[in-house]
Amino acid sequence: MPTAQEVRTLTHFIDGKMVEGTSGRYGSVYNPTTGEVIAQVPLATAEETREAIAKAQAAFPQWRDVSVAKRAEVVLKFRNLLTENIDKLIELICTESGKTIEDAKGEITRGIESVDLAIGAPHLVKGEYSVNVGGGINAYSAKYPLGVVAAISPFNFPIMVPLAQTSMAVAVGNAVILKASEKVPMTALFVSELWKKAGLPDGIWTVVNGDKDAVNELLENPAVQAISFVGSTPVAQYIYETAAKYGKRVTALGGGKNNMVVMPDADLEQVADAFIGAAYGAASQRCMALSTIMPVGEETAERLVEILKRKIDGLKVGAYTEPDTNFGPVISQQSKDTVLAAIQRGEKEGAVVVCDGRELEIVKESNGFFVGPTLFDHVKPGTEIYEQEVFGPVRNVVRVNSLEEAIQLINEHELGNGVTIFTNDGAAARKFTTEIEVGMVGVNVPIPIPVGYHNFAGFKGSRFGEGHMFGPDQARFFTKTKTISERWAAPVTNTSTFAFPSNS
Ligand code: NAD
């Protein structure tokens, strides 16, 4: 484990080089498992960000003009380097995020799915062609890269989300600037080295580290054509509104408050296992984590809560270095304080504490940012513990009387990222998938996060803008379509035509 004396000063990655920050402002990067500061990350000024954008803009035409097949070759080399360096990536992710080794491996694997899709960019940017649309005229639509595009990432997936936001953008010919989370910048800097080794030209991949000063420059700078954002809902809304005001294409994904509906016919032992993994994995710091379980009917609720309590009491919270750890710490002391305050608030609001994560020894005695698994029962809609995303291991039981009531409650909630139903009843499942107003829906699948070749995005306050992460929509989002009408035959007539062009 690094000691306080070994605190590293990190850099940006601009024009193919690690570049020291000049702002004089730094953020502390923690090892959440020990609570130690392990690095200082430079926080870029608007001016530094502007210079990085200018370098990317200068590099763009050369990359745009590389054939799409050659670009795909570079992405393939990058993909191979990710797998060759998986141990190093796991170490970085675990150190700066506190995730377990298995969880870090899972995130890398899912991130690589986006790279795999990007290797197929030549197929995804094929255009459309029509012959003889008018006298001797053929028409075609072709996809062109946008230019400089930016991705702004959250802390909770140091590699998966940045790969999902950027791999296709690179493959289709853009110059990409990543504003990584200032809480987990080391993984992004290492990924920069891999792009360089893969043969990506200097200036096409940039990492600007920073906070809102860097972000605001990306939003306002006229050279930046598109913004891909993933993070919390209030910031997503701000990013969407500001980027749109500056005329940019923007997709901004926000937070989640995801439900699992449990029908009386479901196998409750299986349900409990599925819920606990999806609810508490990664210390619940996933936008697709299950926040709330909704058993249908009092009898289902009574039995389920008893099983959940037994299983949750057996969970192991600890360091990623220890075997059998189920989940580790939250990202920061501030986050731990916020989560503990949410537990206190939930109690005051009248929810019943079934499992109390404050009571674990590791929570009271470790310098790491640990919070134990907490479960509230009898949680009521309208309370803060029900309405607001808690980015830590505090989960709710909301008892409902019918499937209709569950659907109505979920549809009335401000967020709509993920949801799932556990049942053996096909009609109930079909009603649920048809009527539910949520972007990603599971049936007997606890975390319905789509595979990399399907589109990913929530509804309502979980997504601002129309684009998706992952999936073929990325090729559309990061390109613009030009429609060209061509005639190379001899002119049919030498006279001017003043009527509007028609296909007769
Ligand atoms: P965050 O919103 O605090 O930060 C995300 C990014 O925005 C960071 O790079 C940060 O530097 C920047 N940022 C923060 N405040 C800003 C401001 N005022 N102005 C400009 N930029 C700002 O989110 P986080 O805490 O890093 O990540 C957790 C959140 O992300 C959770 O709400 C989680 O649900 C959400 N998330 C959503 C998805 C999804 O796909 N919908 C995926 C992962 C995480």
mmCIF file of C-alpha atoms in Angstrom, residues 219 224-225 242-249:
data_model
loop_
_atom_site.group_PDB
_atom_site.id
_atom_site.type_symbol
_atom_site.label_atom_id
_atom_site.label_comp_id
_atom_site.label_asym_id
_atom_site.label_seq_id
_atom_site.Cartn_x
_atom_site.Cartn_y
_atom_site.Cartn_z
ATOM 1 C CA LEU A 219 -19.100 23.261 -22.775
ATOM 2 C CA VAL A 224 -15.988 21.259 -29.206
ATOM 3 C CA GLN A 225 -18.797 19.713 -31.254
ATOM 4 C CA THR A 242 -25.349 24.648 -20.993
ATOM 5 C CA ALA A 243 -24.036 22.546 -23.884
ATOM 6 C CA ALA A 244 -27.320 23.026 -25.768
ATOM 7 C CA LYS A 245 -27.109 26.777 -25.195
ATOM 8 C CA TYR A 246 -23.691 26.722 -26.872
ATOM 9 C CA GLY A 247 -25.121 24.789 -29.812
ATOM 10 C CA LYS A 248 -23.557 21.417 -29.087
ATOM 11 C CA ARG A 249 -24.858 17.933 -29.546
#
